Amino acid sequence: MAAAVTAAAPPNLTSLSFHGWRKKPTFSISPTTLRFFRNSSRTKHLTQVLALVDEQQQQQVSFTEEENSLVEALIGIQGRGRSASPQQLTDVERAVQALESLQGIPDPTSSSLIEGRWQLMFTTRPGTASPIQRTFVGVDFFSVFQEVFLGTNDPRVSNIVKFSDAIGELKVEAVASIKDEKRILFRFDRAAFSFKFLPFKVPYPVPFRLLGDEAKGWLDTTYLSQSGNLRISRGNKGTTFVLQKKTEPRQKLLSTISTGTGVREAIDEFISFNQNKGIGEPELQEGEWEMLWSSQEETDSWLENAANGLMGKQIVKENGQIKFVVDILLGLKFSITGTFVKSGTTTYDITMDDAAIIGGQFGYPVELESKFKLELLYSDDKIRITRGYNKIVFVHLRTDGTGQK
């Protein structure tokens, strides 16, 4: 978990609490506290702390309005496009075309901004194209990157699948050359697994020399942002790629949830980040919300899990109605309907009391009632974080259309 700093006014050194360090700690300090420390004679031993805060503020990810439209369209798409709905694909393609019409950096292959490691956020054809895509791209548990290094004596483009920090990665490398201001030619020539628990690399068993033209291809960069943080590329097999060097906070949170490691810490950091930005009070927004993660495993009682929102989908309506829906099997669904009433700035009283097992047009009533408080920790048009039944923390993703009211 990233280090957290809690300071009150007037601040004092005993109010600082550090909850463990990672490679690059994250701090949350109010502007008033920063001014106090900078003006205080007790700041010498806090110089490094303040430097890290300033560095973090300077490195915040920013996008233009058109770039942000693409990022918004990508939020919530699972499998880097494999599980995207037709509407989501339409939204992404519209945003991609809008950016391509702007052109971005005019000669991307000659720009130093194209160099470095890029994270693959989306591809239009995750089930086709190269072997590495067919095998790994649609799996959210893995992170997929592309490294581009053209300004060296050995120019290369590499595709990388990172399994985890503890396991290692697979790297498939290609010799690269620049054809024109947009197109990179490449030929795959080597690949290997790098496992953390082995002192040597394990060759990836693909005979690139025998593949002939199948090991060759090209990649056009159709948009490279002025910041060097967002890139759109189209490949020789008709695939569109969206890649980023840095991800925005919601993308980082969803990526952490997909790996299943350090989720609670990532949620705490995300909520703290948004609180420091001064985002207004969240509201329980209408729409369909699919549960992505909860801080507690399901109990032995299936009906209890469903009635308390520990599984399935939530449907929120403006008239104070809320419904939990869980797919059972063979077309059967469990449904429980209830009401929500705002009881505080960010809290709601939930009463669920109309349950049934539904199959087609028929329903079998179930005697079941559940009451609990729901606290909104964060909410926007895409993501909702709540503390609900039995103080369990939930992360829901909006699934109806684009998530816009």
XYZ file of C-alpha atoms in Angstrom:
405
model
C 0.000 0.000 0.000
C 1.247 3.459 -0.884
C 2.350 5.685 1.952
C -0.353 8.001 3.255
C 0.184 11.267 5.061
C -2.588 12.698 7.201
C -2.163 16.277 8.361
C -4.433 18.624 10.294
C -4.254 22.392 10.725
C -2.130 23.455 12.425
C -0.059 20.434 11.379
C 2.422 18.721 13.630
C 4.918 15.955 13.105
C 2.955 13.438 15.147
C 0.083 13.647 12.663
C 2.171 11.948 9.966
C 1.477 8.240 9.538
C 3.244 6.000 7.024
C 1.537 2.732 6.078
C 4.311 1.006 4.189
C 6.480 1.965 1.268
C 6.539 0.860 -2.326
C 8.995 1.834 -5.041
C 7.357 5.241 -5.388
C 5.232 6.380 -2.428
C 2.083 8.418 -2.975
C 1.204 11.228 -0.605
C -1.937 13.229 0.059
C -1.145 16.622 1.623
C -3.411 19.653 1.505
C -2.099 22.936 0.017
C -2.390 24.587 3.459
C -0.207 21.913 5.010
C 2.321 22.204 2.202
C 2.636 25.954 2.801
C 3.056 25.362 6.547
C 5.887 22.885 6.036
C 7.618 25.058 3.460
C 7.505 28.084 5.748
C 8.481 26.161 8.860
C 11.989 25.783 10.232
C 11.263 22.077 10.750
C 11.235 21.213 7.051
C 14.767 19.991 6.435
C 13.975 16.345 7.069
C 10.771 16.695 4.960
C 12.533 17.924 1.812
C 12.339 14.546 0.132
C 8.651 14.190 1.039
C 7.759 17.539 -0.531
C 9.835 16.773 -3.625
C 7.905 13.554 -4.153
C 4.608 15.408 -3.780
C 5.638 18.032 -6.334
C 6.844 15.344 -8.733
C 3.561 13.475 -8.423
C 1.529 16.639 -9.087
C 3.609 17.443 -12.172
C 3.184 13.934 -13.575
C -0.609 13.852 -13.412
C -2.016 12.479 -16.661
C -3.815 15.014 -18.827
C -5.641 14.665 -22.136
C -7.151 17.024 -24.672
C -10.933 17.082 -24.989
C -10.839 14.773 -28.015
C -8.368 12.392 -26.335
C -10.489 12.324 -23.200
C -13.483 11.238 -25.313
C -11.520 8.154 -26.366
C -10.359 7.424 -22.814
C -13.969 7.728 -21.584
C -15.108 5.285 -24.287
C -12.444 2.783 -23.180
C -13.388 2.869 -19.481
C -15.093 -0.371 -18.537
C -14.338 -2.347 -21.706
C -13.117 -5.772 -20.643
C -10.537 -7.942 -22.402
C -9.054 -4.955 -24.257
C -12.015 -5.115 -26.646
C -12.851 -8.826 -26.644
C -15.975 -8.315 -24.496
C -16.990 -4.927 -25.887
C -20.641 -4.421 -26.793
C -21.614 -3.109 -30.251
C -22.347 0.303 -28.702
C -18.953 0.387 -26.978
C -17.194 -0.512 -30.226
C -19.097 2.252 -32.013
C -18.129 4.799 -29.335
C -14.449 3.819 -29.511
C -14.318 3.864 -33.321
C -15.997 7.284 -33.414
C -13.453 8.680 -30.923
C -10.559 7.053 -32.823
C -11.665 8.561 -36.132
C -12.045 11.991 -34.530
C -8.431 11.875 -33.301
C -7.105 10.514 -36.595
C -8.693 13.478 -38.383
C -6.675 15.792 -36.104
C -3.436 13.972 -37.063
C -1.510 14.813 -33.865
C 2.291 14.744 -34.283
C 2.789 15.095 -38.085
C 5.733 12.648 -38.476
C 5.298 10.148 -35.630
C 7.987 7.674 -36.744
C 10.580 10.469 -36.654
C 9.484 11.758 -33.247
C 11.179 10.757 -30.019
C 7.687 10.661 -28.434
C 6.969 7.318 -30.107
C 9.893 5.707 -28.289
C 9.357 3.734 -25.080
C 6.971 1.249 -23.509
C 3.265 1.524 -24.377
C 0.426 -0.298 -22.638
C -2.193 -1.822 -24.926
C -5.613 -0.563 -23.832
C -7.782 -1.723 -26.742
C -7.696 -3.639 -30.009
C -10.523 -4.159 -32.471
C -9.635 -7.765 -33.274
C -8.206 -9.419 -30.130
C -8.976 -12.935 -31.417
C -7.027 -12.607 -34.656
C -3.696 -11.203 -35.865
C -0.467 -12.401 -34.250
C -0.015 -15.515 -32.061
C 0.751 -13.361 -29.035
C -2.579 -11.555 -29.487
C -4.572 -14.752 -29.953
C -3.093 -16.210 -26.787
C -2.946 -13.358 -24.321
C -4.543 -10.071 -25.426
C -8.092 -10.918 -24.379
C -7.049 -11.987 -20.860
C -7.491 -9.104 -18.400
C -5.327 -10.774 -15.769
C -2.247 -10.075 -17.906
C -0.882 -6.656 -18.880
C 0.131 -6.249 -22.514
C 2.748 -3.744 -23.679
C 4.523 -2.716 -26.849
C 8.055 -1.344 -26.816
C 9.176 0.881 -29.688
C 12.859 1.779 -30.056
C 13.693 3.136 -33.507
C 16.547 5.529 -32.812
C 19.155 2.874 -32.004
C 21.715 0.780 -33.904
C 19.301 -2.159 -33.534
C 15.801 -0.688 -34.064
C 13.097 -2.948 -32.651
C 9.421 -3.277 -31.901
C 8.541 -5.764 -29.160
C 5.256 -7.139 -27.852
C 5.298 -7.976 -24.140
C 2.878 -9.924 -21.971
C 3.450 -9.284 -18.264
C 1.986 -12.130 -16.223
C 2.649 -10.495 -12.841
C 5.473 -8.912 -10.861
C 6.063 -12.260 -9.147
C 5.981 -14.480 -12.257
C 7.565 -12.549 -15.102
C 6.831 -11.839 -18.753
C 6.948 -13.047 -22.348
C 8.705 -10.794 -24.855
C 8.363 -11.254 -28.622
C 10.832 -9.071 -30.520
C 10.918 -7.859 -34.112
C 13.558 -6.142 -36.208
C 12.093 -2.785 -37.266
C 12.679 -0.165 -39.936
C 10.986 3.092 -40.861
C 9.290 3.153 -44.275
C 7.807 6.653 -44.082
C 6.518 9.237 -41.608
C 3.790 6.894 -40.349
C 4.710 3.290 -41.200
C 7.045 0.923 -39.363
C 8.062 -2.335 -41.055
C 8.880 -5.262 -38.782
C 9.921 -8.914 -38.822
C 9.653 -11.088 -35.714
C 12.924 -12.903 -35.072
C 13.112 -13.949 -31.407
C 11.062 -14.461 -28.280
C 11.581 -15.679 -24.727
C 9.977 -16.026 -21.324
C 11.667 -14.204 -18.433
C 10.573 -15.841 -15.193
C 11.429 -14.246 -11.847
C 12.179 -17.645 -10.339
C 14.705 -18.628 -13.034
C 18.160 -17.078 -13.617
C 17.885 -17.601 -17.396
C 15.390 -16.959 -20.203
C 13.228 -19.727 -21.657
C 12.905 -19.592 -25.469
C 9.397 -19.163 -26.870
C 8.941 -22.154 -29.232
C 8.015 -20.379 -32.472
C 10.188 -21.018 -35.597
C 10.143 -17.458 -36.951
C 12.524 -18.277 -39.827
C 10.131 -20.938 -41.099
C 7.121 -18.625 -40.948
C 8.324 -16.545 -43.876
C 5.978 -13.654 -44.652
C 3.790 -14.606 -41.671
C 6.518 -13.241 -39.393
C 6.509 -9.907 -41.235
C 4.147 -6.958 -41.080
C 3.734 -3.227 -40.805
C 2.279 -0.810 -38.295
C 0.925 2.641 -39.120
C 0.754 5.276 -36.396
C -2.374 7.229 -37.298
C -2.328 9.422 -34.182
C 0.392 10.351 -31.714
C -0.575 12.889 -29.060
C 1.408 16.069 -28.486
C 2.046 14.835 -24.936
C 3.428 11.528 -26.202
C 1.007 9.697 -23.922
C -1.611 8.379 -26.388
C -1.090 6.503 -29.645
C -3.425 4.965 -32.218
C -1.987 2.446 -34.660
C -3.406 0.278 -37.427
C -1.744 -2.983 -38.463
C -1.362 -4.888 -41.715
C -4.074 -7.388 -40.678
C -6.712 -4.711 -40.235
C -6.358 -4.366 -36.479
C -6.705 -1.032 -34.678
C -4.665 -0.529 -31.501
C -5.050 2.097 -28.785
C -2.003 2.416 -26.518
C -1.015 4.677 -23.636
C 2.230 5.378 -21.805
C 0.377 6.575 -18.720
C -3.098 5.609 -17.583
C -5.623 7.769 -15.767
C -6.740 6.815 -12.209
C -9.877 4.895 -13.211
C -7.925 2.857 -15.746
C -5.336 2.013 -13.096
C -8.062 0.914 -10.678
C -9.801 -1.332 -13.229
C -6.445 -2.829 -14.225
C -5.682 -3.652 -10.586
C -9.113 -5.241 -10.142
C -8.530 -7.429 -13.208
C -5.295 -8.788 -11.702
C -6.905 -9.356 -8.291
C -3.839 -8.173 -6.372
C -3.726 -5.108 -4.107
C -7.290 -4.082 -4.940
C -8.226 -2.702 -1.516
C -5.116 -0.531 -1.433
C -5.803 0.694 -4.984
C -9.369 1.641 -4.014
C -8.179 3.582 -0.974
C -5.628 5.429 -3.099
C -8.211 6.171 -5.800
C -10.752 7.560 -3.323
C -8.089 9.674 -1.621
C -6.948 11.036 -4.991
C -10.460 12.148 -5.908
C -11.112 13.639 -2.481
C -7.985 15.764 -2.852
C -9.205 16.950 -6.258
C -12.255 18.408 -4.535
C -14.825 16.394 -6.502
C -18.357 17.115 -5.264
C -20.655 14.821 -3.352
C -21.462 11.611 -5.271
C -25.049 10.721 -6.146
C -26.673 7.305 -6.601
C -27.050 7.452 -10.379
C -29.683 5.597 -12.336
C -28.670 2.823 -14.728
C -27.502 -0.789 -14.797
C -24.420 -1.534 -12.704
C -22.490 -4.820 -12.835
C -20.485 -5.821 -9.765
C -16.773 -6.156 -10.550
C -15.343 -6.683 -7.083
C -16.283 -6.886 -3.409
C -14.123 -6.954 -0.295
C -15.824 -10.101 1.027
C -16.256 -13.541 -0.422
C -19.774 -14.821 -0.954
C -21.387 -16.657 1.961
C -22.821 -20.175 1.912
C -26.352 -18.840 1.373
C -26.875 -18.149 -2.324
C -30.122 -16.251 -1.700
C -28.482 -14.124 0.987
C -25.682 -13.217 -1.411
C -28.157 -12.196 -4.100
C -30.439 -10.243 -1.743
C -27.539 -8.252 -0.295
C -25.949 -7.392 -3.629
C -22.926 -9.670 -3.323
C -23.365 -10.843 -6.907
C -24.997 -9.926 -10.193
C -26.335 -6.606 -11.406
C -28.003 -3.609 -9.783
C -30.604 -1.534 -11.618
C -31.171 1.929 -10.143
C -34.146 4.069 -11.170
C -34.781 7.754 -10.550
C -38.046 7.129 -8.696
C -36.275 5.600 -5.696
C -36.555 2.024 -6.965
C -33.628 -0.390 -7.000
C -33.396 -3.980 -8.218
C -30.790 -6.728 -7.834
C -30.709 -9.275 -10.670
C -28.667 -12.491 -10.765
C -28.541 -14.951 -13.679
C -28.949 -18.484 -12.325
C -28.949 -20.995 -15.204
C -30.993 -22.081 -18.237
C -32.676 -18.709 -18.515
C -33.656 -18.519 -14.838
C -32.992 -15.323 -12.894
C -33.263 -14.204 -9.304
C -34.733 -10.748 -8.869
C -35.342 -8.681 -5.750
C -36.782 -5.182 -5.863
C -36.740 -2.524 -3.192
C -36.363 1.176 -2.456
C -33.605 3.616 -1.552
C -33.991 6.776 0.507
C -31.231 9.325 1.001
C -30.396 9.501 4.716
C -27.201 11.565 4.697
C -24.767 13.448 2.510
C -23.463 10.246 0.914
C -25.633 7.543 2.535
C -28.855 5.794 1.553
C -31.221 3.457 3.402
C -31.858 0.374 1.251
C -34.862 -1.904 1.745
C -35.136 -5.004 -0.473
C -38.394 -6.927 0.012
C -39.922 -8.135 -3.279
C -38.064 -11.261 -4.410
C -38.802 -13.895 -7.039
C -37.265 -16.586 -9.224
C -38.103 -15.618 -12.804
C -38.237 -17.802 -15.901
C -39.537 -16.122 -19.034
C -42.938 -14.577 -18.262
C -43.392 -16.571 -15.064
C -42.196 -15.818 -11.531
C -42.086 -17.747 -8.282
C -42.271 -15.461 -5.198
C -39.588 -15.856 -2.524
C -40.024 -14.718 1.080
C -36.966 -12.572 1.614
C -36.139 -9.164 3.072
C -32.897 -7.261 3.472
C -32.212 -3.815 4.966
C -28.869 -2.044 5.077
C -27.149 1.321 4.652
C -25.341 2.151 1.423
C -22.531 4.691 1.510
C -21.292 6.189 -1.756
C -17.504 6.472 -1.693
C -17.162 7.462 -5.358
C -19.458 7.633 -8.378
C -19.353 8.893 -11.951
C -20.980 7.858 -15.230
C -18.768 4.759 -15.478
C -17.658 3.540 -12.050
C -19.277 3.396 -8.615
C -17.593 2.499 -5.314
C -19.817 1.884 -2.298
C -19.770 0.508 1.227
C -22.902 -1.590 1.655
C -24.211 -4.626 3.467
C -22.069 -5.640 6.460
C -19.603 -2.788 5.651
C -18.502 -4.594 2.494
C -16.863 -2.418 -0.174
C -18.140 -2.867 -3.739
C -16.964 -1.702 -7.137
C -19.627 -1.561 -9.850
C -19.252 -0.814 -13.553
C -22.049 0.784 -15.549
C -23.154 -1.481 -18.409
C -26.116 0.253 -20.066
C -24.923 2.003 -23.219
C -22.258 4.659 -22.897
C -23.007 5.467 -19.278
C -24.337 8.879 -20.098
C -27.638 10.111 -18.759
